[in-house]
mmCIF file of C-alpha atoms in Angstrom:
data_model
loop_
_atom_site.group_PDB
_atom_site.id
_atom_site.type_symbol
_atom_site.label_atom_id
_atom_site.label_comp_id
_atom_site.label_asym_id
_atom_site.label_seq_id
_atom_site.Cartn_x
_atom_site.Cartn_y
_atom_site.Cartn_z
ATOM 1 C CA MET A 921 32.766 -13.525 -175.585
ATOM 2 C CA ASN A 922 33.314 -12.634 -178.753
ATOM 3 C CA THR A 923 34.390 -15.557 -181.512
ATOM 4 C CA THR A 924 37.447 -16.006 -183.493
ATOM 5 C CA ALA A 925 34.703 -15.982 -186.465
ATOM 6 C CA GLU A 926 33.414 -12.144 -185.184
ATOM 7 C CA ARG A 927 36.789 -10.393 -184.511
ATOM 8 C CA SER A 928 38.297 -8.756 -186.719
ATOM 9 C CA GLY A 929 41.362 -9.761 -189.361
ATOM 10 C CA TRP A 930 43.435 -7.583 -187.634
ATOM 11 C CA ALA A 931 42.362 -9.002 -184.353
ATOM 12 C CA ARG A 932 43.115 -12.523 -185.499
ATOM 13 C CA PHE A 933 46.098 -12.073 -187.096
ATOM 14 C CA TRP A 934 47.701 -10.817 -183.497
ATOM 15 C CA ASP A 935 45.470 -13.871 -181.481
ATOM 16 C CA HIS A 936 47.846 -16.197 -183.311
ATOM 17 C CA GLY A 937 50.998 -15.779 -181.463
ATOM 18 C CA ARG A 938 54.342 -15.913 -182.793
ATOM 19 C CA TRP A 939 57.724 -14.376 -180.981
ATOM 20 C CA TRP A 940 58.304 -12.342 -184.713
ATOM 21 C CA LYS A 941 54.673 -10.799 -183.717
ATOM 22 C CA ALA A 942 56.141 -9.973 -180.122
ATOM 23 C CA LEU A 943 59.443 -8.339 -182.013
ATOM 24 C CA ILE A 944 57.148 -6.627 -184.408
ATOM 25 C CA LEU A 945 55.154 -5.055 -181.464
ATOM 26 C CA ALA A 946 58.103 -3.968 -179.897
ATOM 27 C CA VAL A 947 59.956 -2.614 -182.885
ATOM 28 C CA GLY A 948 56.346 -0.856 -183.703
ATOM 29 C CA TYR A 949 56.984 0.810 -180.297
ATOM 30 C CA LEU A 950 60.289 2.059 -181.076
ATOM 31 C CA ALA A 951 59.022 3.376 -183.900
ATOM 32 C CA ILE A 952 57.083 5.647 -182.380
ATOM 33 C CA TYR A 953 58.941 6.402 -178.938
ATOM 34 C CA GLU A 954 61.894 7.173 -180.535
ATOM 35 C CA PRO A 955 60.699 9.994 -183.146
ATOM 36 C CA ALA A 956 58.618 11.169 -180.862
ATOM 37 C CA SER A 957 61.519 11.757 -178.196
ATOM 38 C CA LEU A 958 63.499 12.936 -181.501
ATOM 39 C CA LEU A 959 60.424 16.054 -182.168
ATOM 40 C CA MET A 960 61.492 16.972 -178.972
ATOM 41 C CA ALA A 961 65.177 18.243 -179.429
ATOM 42 C CA PRO A 962 63.699 21.590 -180.372
ATOM 43 C CA PHE A 963 63.144 22.654 -177.049
ATOM 44 C CA LEU A 964 66.547 21.840 -175.391
ATOM 45 C CA PRO A 965 67.799 24.981 -175.693
ATOM 46 C CA PHE A 966 64.620 26.016 -173.802
ATOM 47 C CA ILE A 967 64.224 23.292 -170.752
ATOM 48 C CA GLY A 968 67.533 23.496 -169.581
ATOM 49 C CA ASN A 969 69.704 20.701 -168.199
ATOM 50 C CA ALA A 970 68.917 16.923 -167.440
ATOM 51 C CA ASP A 971 68.447 17.607 -164.004
ATOM 52 C CA SER A 972 65.658 20.170 -164.617
ATOM 53 C CA THR A 973 62.114 19.358 -164.607
ATOM 54 C CA SER A 974 61.462 20.778 -167.700
ATOM 55 C CA TYR A 975 63.827 18.146 -168.958
ATOM 56 C CA VAL A 976 62.315 14.817 -167.415
ATOM 57 C CA LEU A 977 58.415 16.399 -168.430
ATOM 58 C CA VAL A 978 59.557 16.997 -172.413
ATOM 59 C CA LEU A 979 62.276 14.563 -172.973
ATOM 60 C CA ILE A 980 61.011 11.779 -171.172
ATOM 61 C CA VAL A 981 57.521 11.695 -170.006
ATOM 62 C CA ILE A 982 55.960 12.992 -173.485
ATOM 63 C CA PRO A 983 57.436 10.585 -175.786
ATOM 64 C CA VAL A 984 56.784 7.961 -172.964
ATOM 65 C CA LEU A 985 53.144 9.320 -172.791
ATOM 66 C CA ILE A 986 52.415 8.980 -176.722
ATOM 67 C CA GLY A 987 54.049 5.728 -176.842
ATOM 68 C CA GLY A 988 52.052 4.410 -174.037
ATOM 69 C CA LEU A 989 48.828 5.544 -175.383
ATOM 70 C CA VAL A 990 49.237 4.507 -178.619
ATOM 71 C CA LEU A 991 49.786 1.177 -176.924
ATOM 72 C CA VAL A 992 46.502 1.547 -174.996
ATOM 73 C CA GLY A 993 44.914 2.112 -178.493
ATOM 74 C CA PHE A 994 46.665 -1.108 -179.641
ATOM 75 C CA GLY A 995 45.239 -3.148 -176.660
ATOM 76 C CA ALA A 996 41.775 -1.737 -177.329
ATOM 77 C CA THR A 997 41.736 -2.511 -180.965
ATOM 78 C CA VAL A 998 42.303 -6.235 -180.675
ATOM 79 C CA ARG A 999 40.167 -6.210 -177.350
ATOM 80 C CA TRP A 1000 43.140 -6.962 -175.122
ATOM 81 C CA LEU A 1001 43.114 -4.611 -172.531
ATOM 82 C CA ARG A 1002 40.549 -6.284 -169.901
ATOM 83 C CA SER A 1003 42.414 -9.264 -170.140
ATOM 84 C CA THR A 1004 45.358 -7.954 -169.749
ATOM 85 C CA PHE A 1005 44.559 -6.840 -166.693
ATOM 86 C CA GLU A 1006 42.581 -9.367 -165.121
ATOM 87 C CA ARG A 1007 43.739 -11.760 -162.818
ATOM 88 C CA GLN A 1008 46.612 -14.407 -164.949
ATOM 89 C CA PRO A 1009 46.327 -17.842 -165.166
ATOM 90 C CA THR A 1010 49.422 -19.675 -165.013
ATOM 91 C CA ARG A 1011 50.280 -19.654 -161.406
ATOM 92 C CA GLY A 1012 53.796 -19.040 -159.904
ATOM 93 C CA ARG A 1013 55.812 -20.441 -157.100
ATOM 94 C CA GLY A 1014 56.879 -19.250 -154.045
ATOM 95 C CA TRP A 1015 60.535 -18.738 -154.995
ATOM 96 C CA MET A 1016 59.329 -16.164 -157.364
ATOM 97 C CA TRP A 1017 58.837 -13.723 -154.208
ATOM 98 C CA ILE A 1018 62.593 -13.042 -154.171
ATOM 99 C CA ALA A 1019 62.735 -11.012 -157.234
ATOM 100 C CA ILE A 1020 60.127 -8.745 -155.888
ATOM 101 C CA VAL A 1021 61.623 -8.332 -152.693
ATOM 102 C CA VAL A 1022 65.396 -7.619 -153.668
ATOM 103 C CA VAL A 1023 63.931 -5.081 -156.545
ATOM 104 C CA LEU A 1024 61.537 -3.209 -153.752
ATOM 105 C CA LEU A 1025 64.468 -3.717 -150.936
ATOM 106 C CA PHE A 1026 66.854 -1.340 -153.525
ATOM 107 C CA ASN A 1027 64.337 1.198 -154.231
ATOM 108 C CA LEU A 1028 63.194 2.041 -151.040
ATOM 109 C CA LEU A 1029 67.196 1.924 -150.229
ATOM 110 C CA ARG A 1030 67.941 4.163 -152.984
ATOM 111 C CA PHE A 1031 64.731 6.826 -152.143
ATOM 112 C CA ALA A 1032 66.284 7.053 -148.822
ATOM 113 C CA SER A 1033 69.369 7.527 -150.144
ATOM 114 C CA ILE A 1034 68.245 11.136 -151.352
ATOM 115 C CA ASP A 1035 68.793 14.415 -150.942
ATOM 116 C CA TYR A 1036 65.521 15.683 -151.743
ATOM 117 C CA SER A 1037 66.160 19.284 -150.735
ATOM 118 C CA ALA A 1038 68.572 20.000 -153.163
ATOM 119 C CA ALA A 1039 66.023 18.185 -155.881
ATOM 120 C CA GLY A 1040 63.419 20.085 -155.086
ATOM 121 C CA VAL A 1041 59.503 18.784 -155.004
ATOM 122 C CA ASP A 1042 58.971 19.674 -158.542
ATOM 123 C CA TRP A 1043 61.661 17.838 -159.547
ATOM 124 C CA VAL A 1044 61.321 14.661 -157.323
ATOM 125 C CA ALA A 1045 57.215 14.716 -158.737
ATOM 126 C CA THR A 1046 57.919 15.405 -162.223
ATOM 127 C CA TRP A 1047 60.285 11.992 -162.168
ATOM 128 C CA LEU A 1048 57.755 10.201 -160.306
ATOM 129 C CA LEU A 1049 55.504 10.838 -162.833
ATOM 130 C CA ALA A 1050 57.921 9.694 -165.345
ATOM 131 C CA GLY A 1051 58.205 6.716 -163.331
ATOM 132 C CA LEU A 1052 54.186 6.076 -163.471
ATOM 133 C CA VAL A 1053 54.741 6.234 -167.497
ATOM 134 C CA ILE A 1054 57.717 4.195 -167.941
ATOM 135 C CA GLY A 1055 56.297 1.642 -165.856
ATOM 136 C CA PHE A 1056 52.891 1.423 -167.601
ATOM 137 C CA SER A 1057 54.221 1.496 -170.901
ATOM 138 C CA GLU A 1058 57.098 -0.387 -171.198
ATOM 139 C CA GLU A 1059 55.119 -3.422 -168.735
ATOM 140 C CA LEU A 1060 52.226 -3.024 -170.864
ATOM 141 C CA LEU A 1061 54.310 -3.836 -173.921
ATOM 142 C CA THR A 1062 56.797 -6.627 -172.414
ATOM 143 C CA ARG A 1063 54.506 -8.036 -169.359
ATOM 144 C CA GLY A 1064 51.295 -7.819 -171.021
ATOM 145 C CA TYR A 1065 50.985 -7.955 -175.006
ATOM 146 C CA VAL A 1066 54.568 -9.993 -175.267
ATOM 147 C CA VAL A 1067 53.880 -12.802 -173.065
ATOM 148 C CA ARG A 1068 50.068 -12.644 -174.110
ATOM 149 C CA ILE A 1069 51.195 -13.259 -178.194
ATOM 150 C CA MET A 1070 53.898 -15.848 -176.548
ATOM 151 C CA ARG A 1071 51.075 -17.885 -174.795
ATOM 152 C CA SER A 1072 48.700 -17.463 -177.421
ATOM 153 C CA SER A 1073 50.873 -19.662 -179.636
ATOM 154 C CA GLY A 1074 51.429 -22.858 -176.547
ATOM 155 C CA ASN A 1075 55.154 -21.637 -176.341
ATOM 156 C CA SER A 1076 56.127 -23.051 -172.808
ATOM 157 C CA GLU A 1077 56.669 -20.333 -169.803
ATOM 158 C CA VAL A 1078 60.613 -20.456 -170.426
ATOM 159 C CA ALA A 1079 60.107 -19.141 -174.068
ATOM 160 C CA VAL A 1080 57.196 -16.849 -172.622
ATOM 161 C CA GLY A 1081 59.830 -15.163 -169.763
ATOM 162 C CA LEU A 1082 63.124 -15.128 -171.974
ATOM 163 C CA VAL A 1083 61.123 -13.663 -174.939
ATOM 164 C CA SER A 1084 59.631 -11.116 -172.565
ATOM 165 C CA ALA A 1085 63.187 -10.184 -170.914
ATOM 166 C CA ALA A 1086 64.918 -9.813 -174.221
ATOM 167 C CA LEU A 1087 62.681 -7.721 -175.940
ATOM 168 C CA PHE A 1088 62.430 -5.455 -172.652
ATOM 169 C CA ALA A 1089 66.363 -5.066 -173.359
ATOM 170 C CA LEU A 1090 66.206 -4.687 -177.383
ATOM 171 C CA LEU A 1091 64.064 -1.586 -175.771
ATOM 172 C CA HIS A 1092 67.108 -0.306 -174.063
ATOM 173 C CA GLY A 1093 69.561 -1.116 -176.527
ATOM 174 C CA SER A 1094 68.147 1.215 -179.056
ATOM 175 C CA ASN A 1095 69.850 3.857 -176.872
ATOM 176 C CA LEU A 1096 72.912 2.643 -178.753
ATOM 177 C CA PHE A 1097 70.755 4.641 -181.489
ATOM 178 C CA THR A 1098 70.655 7.763 -179.800
ATOM 179 C CA GLY A 1099 74.727 8.250 -178.795
ATOM 180 C CA GLN A 1100 75.423 6.634 -176.324
ATOM 181 C CA ALA A 1101 78.424 4.193 -176.244
ATOM 182 C CA LEU A 1102 78.720 0.503 -177.106
ATOM 183 C CA GLY A 1103 79.813 -0.445 -173.381
ATOM 184 C CA PRO A 1104 77.192 1.528 -171.369
ATOM 185 C CA THR A 1105 74.484 0.638 -173.820
ATOM 186 C CA LEU A 1106 75.584 -3.464 -173.500
ATOM 187 C CA LEU A 1107 75.933 -3.158 -169.578
ATOM 188 C CA GLN A 1108 72.749 -1.697 -169.908
ATOM 189 C CA MET A 1109 71.093 -4.345 -172.324
ATOM 190 C CA VAL A 1110 72.049 -6.711 -169.422
ATOM 191 C CA TYR A 1111 70.478 -5.186 -166.612
ATOM 192 C CA THR A 1112 67.376 -4.937 -167.903
ATOM 193 C CA PHE A 1113 67.195 -7.995 -169.279
ATOM 194 C CA PHE A 1114 67.369 -9.485 -165.654
ATOM 195 C CA PHE A 1115 65.306 -6.999 -164.854
ATOM 196 C CA GLY A 1116 62.759 -7.406 -167.217
ATOM 197 C CA PHE A 1117 62.930 -11.273 -165.953
ATOM 198 C CA CYS A 1118 62.566 -10.472 -162.573
ATOM 199 C CA MET A 1119 59.532 -8.153 -163.588
ATOM 200 C CA TYR A 1120 57.970 -11.710 -165.437
ATOM 201 C CA LEU A 1121 58.631 -13.392 -161.912
ATOM 202 C CA ALA A 1122 56.381 -10.825 -160.315
ATOM 203 C CA LEU A 1123 53.656 -11.245 -162.888
ATOM 204 C CA ARG A 1124 53.769 -14.943 -162.513
ATOM 205 C CA VAL A 1125 53.940 -15.086 -158.729
ATOM 206 C CA THR A 1126 51.162 -12.189 -158.060
ATOM 207 C CA ARG A 1127 49.101 -13.124 -161.157
ATOM 208 C CA THR A 1128 48.589 -9.563 -162.245
ATOM 209 C CA ILE A 1129 50.350 -6.959 -164.420
ATOM 210 C CA VAL A 1130 50.011 -4.477 -161.921
ATOM 211 C CA ALA A 1131 53.224 -5.500 -159.804
ATOM 212 C CA PRO A 1132 55.238 -5.661 -161.849
ATOM 213 C CA ILE A 1133 54.121 -1.896 -163.174
ATOM 214 C CA LEU A 1134 54.441 -1.160 -159.793
ATOM 215 C CA LEU A 1135 57.872 -2.515 -158.955
ATOM 216 C CA HIS A 1136 59.383 -0.725 -162.691
ATOM 217 C CA ALA A 1137 57.388 2.770 -161.704
ATOM 218 C CA SER A 1138 59.298 3.247 -158.734
ATOM 219 C CA THR A 1139 62.857 1.827 -160.259
ATOM 220 C CA ASP A 1140 63.413 4.192 -162.451
ATOM 221 C CA PRO A 1141 62.878 7.580 -160.792
ATOM 222 C CA SER A 1142 64.738 5.968 -157.578
ATOM 223 C CA ILE A 1143 67.885 5.117 -160.056
ATOM 224 C CA PHE A 1144 68.003 8.648 -161.516
ATOM 225 C CA MET A 1145 66.878 10.739 -158.502
ATOM 226 C CA GLN A 1146 69.412 9.265 -156.342
ATOM 227 C CA GLY A 1147 71.659 8.938 -159.097
ATOM 228 C CA THR A 1148 71.738 13.099 -159.397
ATOM 229 C CA HIS A 1149 70.947 14.163 -155.816
ATOM 230 C CA PRO A 1150 72.608 11.430 -153.434
ATOM 231 C CA VAL A 1151 72.868 12.546 -149.835
ATOM 232 C CA THR A 1152 76.559 11.214 -148.955
ATOM 233 C CA GLY A 1153 76.813 8.115 -146.792
ATOM 234 C CA GLY A 1154 76.896 4.369 -146.328
ATOM 235 C CA LEU A 1155 73.573 3.880 -147.273
ATOM 236 C CA THR A 1156 74.157 5.537 -150.514
ATOM 237 C CA SER A 1157 76.748 3.068 -151.189
ATOM 238 C CA LEU A 1158 74.703 0.425 -150.459
ATOM 239 C CA ALA A 1159 72.035 1.723 -152.805
ATOM 240 C CA GLN A 1160 74.428 1.835 -155.550
ATOM 241 C CA LEU A 1161 74.577 -2.360 -155.282
ATOM 242 C CA GLY A 1162 70.951 -2.644 -156.753
ATOM 243 C CA ASN A 1163 71.528 -2.990 -160.393
ATOM 244 C CA ILE A 1164 74.662 -5.401 -159.099
ATOM 245 C CA ALA A 1165 71.990 -7.329 -157.028
ATOM 246 C CA VAL A 1166 69.454 -7.275 -159.951
ATOM 247 C CA VAL A 1167 71.649 -9.033 -162.087
ATOM 248 C CA LEU A 1168 73.054 -11.478 -159.682
ATOM 249 C CA VAL A 1169 69.717 -12.601 -158.182
ATOM 250 C CA GLY A 1170 68.339 -12.481 -161.724
ATOM 251 C CA VAL A 1171 71.301 -15.142 -162.664
ATOM 252 C CA VAL A 1172 70.530 -17.761 -159.663
ATOM 253 C CA LEU A 1173 66.674 -16.840 -160.158
ATOM 254 C CA LEU A 1174 67.193 -17.781 -163.916
ATOM 255 C CA ILE A 1175 68.677 -21.145 -163.076
ATOM 256 C CA VAL A 1176 65.853 -21.991 -160.715
ATOM 257 C CA PHE A 1177 63.443 -21.052 -163.244
ATOM 258 C CA LEU A 1178 64.814 -23.556 -166.003
ATOM 259 C CA ILE A 1179 65.457 -26.312 -163.433
ATOM 260 C CA SER A 1180 61.448 -25.893 -162.400
ATOM 261 C CA GLU A 1181 60.087 -25.425 -165.184
ATOM 262 C CA ARG A 1182 61.620 -28.480 -166.760
ATOM 263 C CA ARG A 1183 60.852 -30.881 -163.550
ATOM 264 C CA THR A 1184 57.582 -29.421 -164.273
ATOM 265 C CA ARG A 1185 57.055 -29.963 -168.013
ATOM 266 C CA HIS A 1186 58.619 -33.593 -166.808
ATOM 267 C CA HIS A 1187 56.125 -34.113 -164.591
ATOM 268 C CA ASP A 1188 53.447 -33.083 -166.869
ATOM 269 C CA GLN A 1189 54.677 -35.379 -169.480
ATOM 270 C CA THR A 1190 54.552 -38.167 -167.071
ATOM 271 C CA VAL A 1191 51.201 -37.853 -165.935
ATOM 272 C CA LEU A 1192 49.985 -37.769 -169.369
ATOM 273 C CA SER A 1193 51.631 -40.789 -170.286
ATOM 274 C CA HIS A 1194 50.412 -42.628 -167.171
ATOM 275 C CA SER A 1195 47.059 -41.271 -168.271
ATOM 276 C CA VAL A 1196 46.574 -42.906 -171.805
ATOM 277 C CA ARG A 1197 48.281 -46.384 -171.148
ATOM 278 C CA VAL A 1198 45.445 -46.501 -167.691
ATOM 279 C CA SER A 1199 42.693 -45.333 -170.080
#
């Protein structure tokens, strides 16, 4: 392993984590993704409507892929890639599995209520590809690099989880500057905050970033495909409650998380104080 002295100034800058460095990284990602998306705009007349395969490929997959490749390049320059995908040192708690179960349950319900015959194989395959690219890029940034930056400066897991979720919501708040109305953008930010928090819990309880990547990769395609080509029936109505369920469950889990972390800190301080008195 390289010592601090052997690392470049660039790497040492990022090694000494601060919340504002996490913010810089998130804004930097947006500064790459948004222009990449805008560069695809001239192709709009040639790629069809929003439910076409070419639309998904050109306006979603390619811009996010560019951003993801830049994130991989960044991780390579600071030598974070291997450790980001290694087993995480911070343990989770059993109740955190609830976040995974709820997200996965509604993803499966949405996948089960899509009219695949109307959607077409090419369109479905392209959306699944988009999900993988989105899940990898956004989780590498927020549950990978942001979590690492926050932990490296000794922040509590409360700060780690909340900043990770908040910056994830910020990424989606940028839709306001691309023409999305204020109301839907605010609602989207609320949902993405709690979804991001659930992904943090998934990282904690599984101790691998692969879990939130795969959960995220199955979420976006299920939402957009089911929203575009739903089958009729009660299953569809139930599946469409997924975003509300994630927010409501996320609120409850956040409260449990805050109480749990507070008790853990109090216990650790008590043990430390006792050890000092004994010694």
